């Protein structure tokens, strides 16, 4: 692997790569995941799920299951409180609590195969599974729709009888309400300039239609939730989640409890990528616990994870881009129809807002539709909505460059967006690194290395993601030996305990190993948004820095007491408190930490960040492939991912995030899909059949970190985790087009698709 | 005067132009003034059940996130954008 950073590091801790604090626990199996939890008297829950993609529930008879030995309770929708139809913000995710409750237990209809219908709590998991077979459900099976095209056809079966384009979970930018029932939940439109007139002045115009399939985040650890509803009315939930506070809000709203009566304890997380923000089983585990008076644990199996959690949208898209012969883009028109799954809420808004961001355009039109289909409701997945839209735009950009006879990066550079340019929303870009990333591509060894041989090709693509801000709380405590405790509300998905510790260590001038970080539950730390939106190292880092600065100010007061001077006379430089009144008055941070008990007592400080200026980020990828024209197999020969990471916080983390995003994107491009039969059954809901790339499938992913500091963070840190999944779909597609001379516009680009494309070419 | 950027569909439904200049004040006052100039914009922006901006919306003021909602005071030279709230995934 080649790894390159674009600048010299001016920090002592930031920008290095210390071993993560949780490494030993992770590799020795000592880390506590949700499935490891064992509570006295604990029962085991199992969910009965719909065998139909769309059906009305006529009757549920649970009597036989309830009478089964070892079964302690059974619940159905009649046990769920009536939940208010309310759209609310619980972190970085919008949610309608009534619909979230219906995800936990179907109401009068099941809307996808795998929709929860009833839940059993029993003495062990085997009894619970056996009891499911004793529950009798009478369904009236209804016709289903599985794609946005089917769903939008006139006369298509309606998932929600009350849904018009503005009736449920309505969005600001929705279309006019015609009053006609529809599976289109919302419509967005973003326009600027005069697209038609601009196309008329173009020397080259390329338009293509694209289709992508629903894909899953593919986290290894399945969803798990354990609930104990204590006799005093307080409910505790232990779960694998990206955001404990969001789960607390969802569960309290769903069950009609005050938030103060719900404590959520986040366990270690074995992968999330956006899919572990909402709770699927917390409310049902809680109700079963209330019924039985005992703790109840529910764990999804892999099939349930695929069929009943939240993947990301399949799509139907069109992109049309025009340019003059000197390489200036005249106009861009994009149409995005995204599957929402069974309930409204696809990431089409994000796709629409991000897809043209690498380009400074005056004339554009982006239409987005959020369309319900009989599949699981989609959830966030790493830069949600952006990779598919980038596939459409970046493929057409590549083809326009090809038709103009221009190098694709030169073409992008000629139209690149810069600080001061406007996004399609009209918002002005602050300091960004689009040009820097594209120049780094041009200067890279990979881009300048020849690729020779038959059926080999090279592709490039760009991508952009907003990155998140949101509030975070951090608490710093000073120990008498000079070590420091750090508690935050941010669940650690990818080593953020260490990335946050590094920021505290940098401020204090000590080592990251001298910081002891932990993640608090909702009773022990202040409100913190979910670990999503590439925000944790950025936003929680600011909270940790702020709390550390309070500590330094307090320690100056302690030193002032000892030196009989004023705190203003004391500076803190290189981990040393120094008096300006007497050059002999010096304490190292550690020395002064040992004197706290004699100068007023122990010291701790907390702070909450809520940053307003968030550093968005660009990435650019280069992909070389070889296509076997006999079998259709695509081999990735070489892959380089470049990204503006701002100031790299933990260099190895930045590299691994970029590599991980690239690998997930390559899997999405080449292999992954929810393969549905006509009756709405996912036919490949195992990791054996849902083919994600392994280390054997890919070369090492080279990375080049481009460091354009973010103006919104004291060290210039930007979010890193999401951007790298945006470019790969198009980079791989463009490489395949370069290799075989055919543009593939449907994902996945698996061997069957390649062979079909080659056949059509002939 | 502060500049309010009106989203495309709201331009179509209310006849408002892309940009509207409104005297400075709180965000609530500015939205009220928008409604007077272009009836319908209030309903497009405000939650129908509660006294707040629709939760599906994010408000950016000079490109930065607004954490004060309707009580946010808008400066003379500021730009206001109403954009879809975005969820993140990693």
Coordinates of N, CA and C in Angstrom, one line a residue, chain A residues 6 16-17 50 158 175 194 292 386 422-423 551 656 742:
Chain A
X6 N -0.1 15.2 2.1 CA 0.2 16.3 1.3 C 1.1 17.4 2.0
X16 N -0.5 12.0 14.0 CA 0.3 10.8 14.1 C -0.7 9.6 14.2
X17 N -0.2 8.4 14.4 CA -1.1 7.2 14.4 C -0.9 6.4 15.6
X50 N -43.4 -11.0 8.5 CA -44.3 -11.2 7.4 C -43.6 -12.0 6.3
X158 N -51.2 0.9 -4.0 CA -50.8 1.9 -3.0 C -50.3 1.3 -1.7
X175 N -43.8 18.5 -3.9 CA -44.6 19.0 -5.1 C -46.0 19.4 -4.7
X194 N -30.9 29.0 -16.7 CA -31.8 28.5 -17.8 C -31.2 27.3 -18.5
X292 N -43.4 -9.0 31.6 CA -42.8 -10.2 32.3 C -42.1 -9.8 33.6
X386 N -25.7 10.0 -1.8 CA -24.7 10.6 -2.7 C -24.1 9.7 -3.7
X422 N -20.9 29.1 -5.4 CA -22.2 28.7 -4.8 C -22.5 27.2 -5.1
X423 N -23.0 26.6 -4.0 CA -23.6 25.2 -4.2 C -24.9 25.4 -4.9
X551 N -10.1 23.2 31.8 CA -9.2 22.6 32.8 C -7.9 23.4 32.9
X656 N -7.5 4.5 6.7 CA -8.3 3.3 6.7 C -9.8 3.6 6.5
X742 N -17.7 0.0 -23.6 CA -19.2 0.0 -23.4 C -19.5 0.6 -22.1

